[in-house]
PDB file of C-alpha atoms in Angstrom:
ATOM      1  CA  MET A   1     -39.238   3.696  55.166  1.00 88.00           C
ATOM      2  CA  ILE A   2     -35.899   2.334  56.284  1.00 95.00           C
ATOM      3  CA  TRP A   3     -37.081   1.275  59.740  1.00 96.00           C
ATOM      4  CA  MET A   4     -39.648  -1.072  58.183  1.00 97.00           C
ATOM      5  CA  GLU A   5     -36.967  -2.896  56.194  1.00 97.00           C
ATOM      6  CA  MET A   6     -34.776  -3.036  59.304  1.00 98.00           C
ATOM      7  CA  ALA A   7     -37.745  -4.517  61.191  1.00 97.00           C
ATOM      8  CA  ARG A   8     -38.277  -7.152  58.474  1.00 97.00           C
ATOM      9  CA  PHE A   9     -34.676  -8.302  58.605  1.00 98.00           C
ATOM     10  CA  GLY A  10     -34.558  -8.067  62.413  1.00 97.00           C
ATOM     11  CA  LYS A  11     -37.434 -10.569  62.591  1.00 97.00           C
ATOM     12  CA  LYS A  12     -35.693 -12.859  60.123  1.00 97.00           C
ATOM     13  CA  LEU A  13     -32.475 -12.775  62.162  1.00 97.00           C
ATOM     14  CA  VAL A  14     -34.264 -13.857  65.328  1.00 97.00           C
ATOM     15  CA  GLU A  15     -36.571 -16.389  63.610  1.00 96.00           C
ATOM     16  CA  GLN A  16     -33.590 -18.068  61.938  1.00 95.00           C
ATOM     17  CA  GLY A  17     -31.662 -18.301  65.216  1.00 94.00           C
ATOM     18  CA  LEU A  18     -28.907 -15.991  63.991  1.00 94.00           C
ATOM     19  CA  THR A  19     -29.186 -13.929  67.167  1.00 93.00           C
ATOM     20  CA  GLY A  20     -31.329 -13.558  70.251  1.00 88.00           C
ATOM     21  CA  SER A  21     -33.990 -10.856  70.283  1.00 82.00           C
ATOM     22  CA  ARG A  22     -32.025  -8.493  72.553  1.00 86.00           C
ATOM     23  CA  PHE A  23     -28.643  -9.068  70.931  1.00 91.00           C
ATOM     24  CA  GLY A  24     -27.113  -7.487  67.859  1.00 95.00           C
ATOM     25  CA  ASN A  25     -27.864  -4.417  65.809  1.00 97.00           C
ATOM     26  CA  ILE A  26     -28.669  -3.270  62.304  1.00 98.00           C
ATOM     27  CA  SER A  27     -27.725  -0.129  60.403  1.00 98.00           C
ATOM     28  CA  VAL A  28     -28.174   1.437  56.985  1.00 98.00           C
ATOM     29  CA  LEU A  29     -26.120   4.224  55.437  1.00 98.00           C
ATOM     30  CA  THR A  30     -28.249   7.045  54.010  1.00 97.00           C
ATOM     31  CA  GLU A  31     -27.547  10.476  52.515  1.00 96.00           C
ATOM     32  CA  ASP A  32     -28.326  11.983  55.926  1.00 96.00           C
ATOM     33  CA  GLY A  33     -26.147   9.664  58.028  1.00 97.00           C
ATOM     34  CA  ILE A  34     -26.498   6.229  59.579  1.00 98.00           C
ATOM     35  CA  VAL A  35     -29.872   4.850  60.645  1.00 98.00           C
ATOM     36  CA  ILE A  36     -29.111   2.367  63.432  1.00 98.00           C
ATOM     37  CA  THR A  37     -31.086   0.418  66.003  1.00 97.00           C
ATOM     38  CA  CYS A  38     -31.228   1.885  69.486  1.00 96.00           C
ATOM     39  CA  THR A  39     -29.473   0.300  72.414  1.00 95.00           C
ATOM     40  CA  GLY A  40     -31.603  -2.415  73.997  1.00 91.00           C
ATOM     41  CA  SER A  41     -33.812  -2.816  70.922  1.00 93.00           C
ATOM     42  CA  MET A  42     -35.423  -6.195  70.392  1.00 94.00           C
ATOM     43  CA  LEU A  43     -34.540  -7.028  66.806  1.00 96.00           C
ATOM     44  CA  ASP A  44     -37.781  -8.916  66.253  1.00 95.00           C
ATOM     45  CA  GLU A  45     -39.857  -5.964  67.495  1.00 95.00           C
ATOM     46  CA  ILE A  46     -38.270  -2.962  65.746  1.00 96.00           C
ATOM     47  CA  ASP A  47     -40.573  -0.005  65.219  1.00 95.00           C
ATOM     48  CA  GLU A  48     -39.969   3.605  64.230  1.00 95.00           C
ATOM     49  CA  GLY A  49     -39.025   4.483  67.806  1.00 95.00           C
ATOM     50  CA  GLN A  50     -36.319   1.815  67.935  1.00 95.00           C
ATOM     51  CA  VAL A  51     -34.048   3.381  65.319  1.00 97.00           C
ATOM     52  CA  VAL A  52     -32.110   6.631  65.368  1.00 97.00           C
ATOM     53  CA  LEU A  53     -30.193   8.711  62.835  1.00 97.00           C
ATOM     54  CA  VAL A  54     -26.570   9.366  63.783  1.00 97.00           C
ATOM     55  CA  ASP A  55     -23.813  11.275  62.042  1.00 94.00           C
ATOM     56  CA  ARG A  56     -21.660   9.199  59.711  1.00 94.00           C
ATOM     57  CA  ASP A  57     -18.357  10.745  60.758  1.00 92.00           C
ATOM     58  CA  ARG A  58     -18.542  11.839  64.381  1.00 91.00           C
ATOM     59  CA  GLU A  59     -20.374  11.449  67.660  1.00 90.00           C
ATOM     60  CA  CYS A  60     -23.658  13.310  67.891  1.00 91.00           C
ATOM     61  CA  ALA A  61     -26.677  13.661  70.179  1.00 92.00           C
ATOM     62  CA  GLY A  62     -28.272  10.490  68.725  1.00 91.00           C
ATOM     63  CA  ASP A  63     -25.357   8.417  70.018  1.00 90.00           C
ATOM     64  CA  SER A  64     -26.820   8.599  73.524  1.00 93.00           C
ATOM     65  CA  ILE A  65     -29.638   6.216  72.507  1.00 94.00           C
ATOM     66  CA  ALA A  66     -27.990   4.436  69.566  1.00 95.00           C
ATOM     67  CA  SER A  67     -26.489   0.974  69.824  1.00 95.00           C
ATOM     68  CA  CYS A  68     -23.228   0.852  71.753  1.00 94.00           C
ATOM     69  CA  GLU A  69     -21.725  -0.601  68.557  1.00 96.00           C
ATOM     70  CA  THR A  70     -22.274   2.690  66.685  1.00 97.00           C
ATOM     71  CA  PRO A  71     -18.500   3.388  66.564  1.00 97.00           C
ATOM     72  CA  VAL A  72     -17.993   0.023  64.838  1.00 97.00           C
ATOM     73  CA  HIS A  73     -20.696   0.740  62.252  1.00 98.00           C
ATOM     74  CA  ARG A  74     -19.216   4.208  61.606  1.00 97.00           C
ATOM     75  CA  ALA A  75     -15.765   2.740  61.021  1.00 98.00           C
ATOM     76  CA  ILE A  76     -17.149   0.127  58.619  1.00 98.00           C
ATOM     77  CA  TYR A  77     -18.930   2.794  56.548  1.00 98.00           C
ATOM     78  CA  ARG A  78     -15.847   5.035  56.502  1.00 97.00           C
ATOM     79  CA  ARG A  79     -13.482   2.272  55.388  1.00 97.00           C
ATOM     80  CA  THR A  80     -15.564   0.031  53.117  1.00 98.00           C
ATOM     81  CA  ASP A  81     -18.203   0.326  50.414  1.00 97.00           C
ATOM     82  CA  ALA A  82     -20.887  -1.071  52.748  1.00 98.00           C
ATOM     83  CA  ARG A  83     -24.369   0.439  52.604  1.00 98.00           C
ATOM     84  CA  ALA A  84     -25.775  -1.827  55.367  1.00 98.00           C
ATOM     85  CA  VAL A  85     -24.310  -3.640  58.377  1.00 98.00           C
ATOM     86  CA  ILE A  86     -25.784  -6.424  60.476  1.00 98.00           C
ATOM     87  CA  HIS A  87     -24.235  -7.547  63.756  1.00 98.00           C
ATOM     88  CA  THR A  88     -25.431 -10.845  65.237  1.00 98.00           C
ATOM     89  CA  HIS A  89     -24.507 -12.968  68.224  1.00 97.00           C
ATOM     90  CA  SER A  90     -24.729 -16.172  66.189  1.00 97.00           C
ATOM     91  CA  PRO A  91     -23.990 -19.151  68.466  1.00 97.00           C
ATOM     92  CA  TYR A  92     -21.803 -21.278  66.185  1.00 97.00           C
ATOM     93  CA  ALA A  93     -19.801 -18.303  64.939  1.00 98.00           C
ATOM     94  CA  VAL A  94     -19.237 -17.144  68.516  1.00 98.00           C
ATOM     95  CA  ALA A  95     -18.186 -20.666  69.552  1.00 97.00           C
ATOM     96  CA  LEU A  96     -15.681 -20.925  66.690  1.00 97.00           C
ATOM     97  CA  SER A  97     -14.291 -17.474  67.520  1.00 98.00           C
ATOM     98  CA  LEU A  98     -13.244 -18.908  70.883  1.00 97.00           C
ATOM     99  CA  LEU A  99     -11.513 -21.853  69.197  1.00 96.00           C
ATOM    100  CA  GLU A 100      -9.960 -20.405  66.039  1.00 96.00           C
ATOM    101  CA  ASP A 101      -8.313 -17.199  64.798  1.00 97.00           C
ATOM    102  CA  VAL A 102      -9.759 -17.429  61.278  1.00 97.00           C
ATOM    103  CA  VAL A 103     -12.944 -19.283  60.408  1.00 98.00           C
ATOM    104  CA  MET A 104     -12.520 -20.942  57.019  1.00 97.00           C
ATOM    105  CA  PRO A 105     -15.765 -22.343  55.603  1.00 97.00           C
ATOM    106  CA  ILE A 106     -15.659 -25.956  54.461  1.00 97.00           C
ATOM    107  CA  ASP A 107     -19.130 -26.044  52.886  1.00 97.00           C
ATOM    108  CA  SER A 108     -19.345 -25.326  49.156  1.00 96.00           C
ATOM    109  CA  GLU A 109     -21.528 -22.214  49.436  1.00 95.00           C
ATOM    110  CA  GLY A 110     -19.362 -20.729  52.167  1.00 96.00           C
ATOM    111  CA  ILE A 111     -16.212 -21.335  50.157  1.00 96.00           C
ATOM    112  CA  ALA A 112     -17.707 -19.885  46.968  1.00 95.00           C
ATOM    113  CA  PHE A 113     -19.598 -16.889  48.313  1.00 94.00           C
ATOM    114  CA  LEU A 114     -18.236 -16.017  51.735  1.00 96.00           C
ATOM    115  CA  GLY A 115     -14.589 -16.959  52.058  1.00 96.00           C
ATOM    116  CA  GLU A 116     -12.635 -16.816  55.258  1.00 97.00           C
ATOM    117  CA  MET A 117     -13.869 -14.855  58.236  1.00 98.00           C
ATOM    118  CA  PRO A 118     -11.159 -13.264  60.375  1.00 98.00           C
ATOM    119  CA  VAL A 119     -11.634 -13.393  64.122  1.00 98.00           C
ATOM    120  CA  VAL A 120     -10.879  -9.999  65.649  1.00 98.00           C
ATOM    121  CA  ASP A 121     -10.382  -8.802  69.199  1.00 98.00           C
ATOM    122  CA  GLY A 122     -11.595  -5.810  71.153  1.00 96.00           C
ATOM    123  CA  PRO A 123     -14.158  -5.018  73.835  1.00 95.00           C
ATOM    124  CA  PHE A 124     -17.599  -4.324  72.390  1.00 91.00           C
ATOM    125  CA  GLY A 125     -18.439  -0.752  71.470  1.00 89.00           C
ATOM    126  CA  THR A 126     -14.813   0.435  71.572  1.00 95.00           C
ATOM    127  CA  VAL A 127     -12.529   2.229  69.143  1.00 95.00           C
ATOM    128  CA  GLU A 128     -10.279  -0.846  69.354  1.00 97.00           C
ATOM    129  CA  LEU A 129     -13.073  -3.116  68.093  1.00 98.00           C
ATOM    130  CA  ALA A 130     -14.124  -0.540  65.476  1.00 97.00           C
ATOM    131  CA  SER A 131     -10.594  -0.512  64.082  1.00 98.00           C
ATOM    132  CA  ALA A 132     -10.240  -4.306  64.076  1.00 98.00           C
ATOM    133  CA  VAL A 133     -13.636  -4.955  62.477  1.00 98.00           C
ATOM    134  CA  SER A 134     -13.292  -2.271  59.816  1.00 98.00           C
ATOM    135  CA  ASP A 135      -9.784  -3.519  58.964  1.00 98.00           C
ATOM    136  CA  ALA A 136     -11.139  -7.032  58.488  1.00 98.00           C
ATOM    137  CA  LEU A 137     -14.140  -5.924  56.432  1.00 98.00           C
ATOM    138  CA  ILE A 138     -12.032  -4.074  53.869  1.00 98.00           C
ATOM    139  CA  ASP A 139     -11.248  -7.431  52.238  1.00 97.00           C
ATOM    140  CA  HIS A 140     -13.928  -9.724  53.731  1.00 98.00           C
ATOM    141  CA  ARG A 141     -17.712  -9.786  53.721  1.00 98.00           C
ATOM    142  CA  ALA A 142     -17.896 -10.851  57.384  1.00 98.00           C
ATOM    143  CA  CYS A 143     -15.724 -11.137  60.445  1.00 98.00           C
ATOM    144  CA  ILE A 144     -16.301 -12.394  63.964  1.00 98.00           C
ATOM    145  CA  ALA A 145     -15.511 -10.443  67.112  1.00 98.00           C
ATOM    146  CA  ARG A 146     -14.036 -13.024  69.484  1.00 98.00           C
ATOM    147  CA  GLY A 147     -16.662 -14.249  71.918  1.00 97.00           C
ATOM    148  CA  HIS A 148     -19.081 -11.598  70.702  1.00 96.00           C
ATOM    149  CA  GLY A 149     -20.462 -12.126  67.217  1.00 97.00           C
ATOM    150  CA  VAL A 150     -20.566 -11.621  63.468  1.00 98.00           C
ATOM    151  CA  PHE A 151     -20.310  -8.290  61.677  1.00 98.00           C
ATOM    152  CA  ALA A 152     -21.594  -8.624  58.111  1.00 98.00           C
ATOM    153  CA  ARG A 153     -21.520  -5.875  55.510  1.00 98.00           C
ATOM    154  CA  GLY A 154     -23.530  -5.544  52.333  1.00 98.00           C
ATOM    155  CA  GLY A 155     -24.647  -3.287  49.531  1.00 98.00           C
ATOM    156  CA  ASP A 156     -28.091  -3.283  51.140  1.00 98.00           C
ATOM    157  CA  LEU A 157     -29.862  -4.985  54.042  1.00 98.00           C
ATOM    158  CA  ARG A 158     -30.719  -8.066  52.003  1.00 98.00           C
ATOM    159  CA  ASP A 159     -27.066  -8.523  51.067  1.00 98.00           C
ATOM    160  CA  ALA A 160     -25.887  -8.008  54.664  1.00 98.00           C
ATOM    161  CA  TYR A 161     -28.550 -10.473  55.880  1.00 98.00           C
ATOM    162  CA  ILE A 162     -27.447 -13.119  53.375  1.00 98.00           C
ATOM    163  CA  THR A 163     -23.850 -12.665  54.506  1.00 98.00           C
ATOM    164  CA  ALA A 164     -24.792 -12.920  58.202  1.00 98.00           C
ATOM    165  CA  SER A 165     -26.860 -16.025  57.457  1.00 98.00           C
ATOM    166  CA  MET A 166     -24.044 -17.624  55.457  1.00 98.00           C
ATOM    167  CA  ALA A 167     -21.564 -16.804  58.229  1.00 98.00           C
ATOM    168  CA  GLU A 168     -23.598 -18.737  60.781  1.00 98.00           C
ATOM    169  CA  HIS A 169     -24.401 -21.612  58.412  1.00 98.00           C
ATOM    170  CA  SER A 170     -20.736 -22.058  57.470  1.00 98.00           C
ATOM    171  CA  SER A 171     -19.703 -21.743  61.119  1.00 98.00           C
ATOM    172  CA  LYS A 172     -22.203 -24.422  62.109  1.00 97.00           C
ATOM    173  CA  ILE A 173     -21.022 -26.835  59.419  1.00 97.00           C
ATOM    174  CA  ARG A 174     -17.377 -26.224  60.337  1.00 97.00           C
ATOM    175  CA  TYR A 175     -18.051 -26.660  64.044  1.00 96.00           C
ATOM    176  CA  LEU A 176     -20.006 -29.891  63.567  1.00 95.00           C
ATOM    177  CA  VAL A 177     -17.457 -31.438  61.206  1.00 95.00           C
ATOM    178  CA  VAL A 178     -14.093 -30.227  62.523  1.00 91.00           C
ATOM    179  CA  TRP A 179     -14.794 -29.996  66.231  1.00 81.00           C
ATOM    180  CA  GLY A 180     -17.261 -32.897  66.229  1.00 78.00           C
ATOM    181  CA  ARG A 181     -14.636 -35.102  64.595  1.00 74.00           C
ATOM    182  CA  SER A 182     -11.996 -34.132  67.146  1.00 68.00           C
ATOM    183  CA  SER A 183     -14.330 -34.895  70.059  1.00 64.00           C
ATOM    184  CA  THR A 184     -14.965 -38.437  68.764  1.00 60.00           C
ATOM    185  CA  LYS A 185     -11.204 -39.132  68.826  1.00 60.00           C
ATOM    186  CA  ASP A 186     -11.046 -38.653  72.602  1.00 53.00           C
TER     187      ASP A 186
END
């Protein structure tokens, strides 16, 4: 049952401080379409009624209760090999997105496994953001919507979770070292 795995990773996201309970969304690509969290879902309290199946390629009736970021998830699935997407409002990643245009990890794991994270622009839930995020995720595992949060793709939910976790960890290290160093010079 897909919703149960989404619930497991939703709890992990909140417990690890990668997002607040009412922020972010999770989706999985299936043969039937995209299973995505509903708008307003608490990620640490997902149940069967908090996910909905939407069409992979076009708007459908399920969109009325699906996350407002459904167009972004659709674009990612159309343009990449992703099978799962996690969107968080990770605090350090969001902070860096307001300071930098590309977040380059400086920690060894981030350099080796994540690589740079482009910072993209566009109001949440829009075609503009969907285009910017999906463009970035063609060649990157994660990107950050400026002032909004991380979009991480993966071959499955575990992979997308690891990427989202690495994105925040690398953002935190970068923020503490680079921006902490600059604040001590003042």
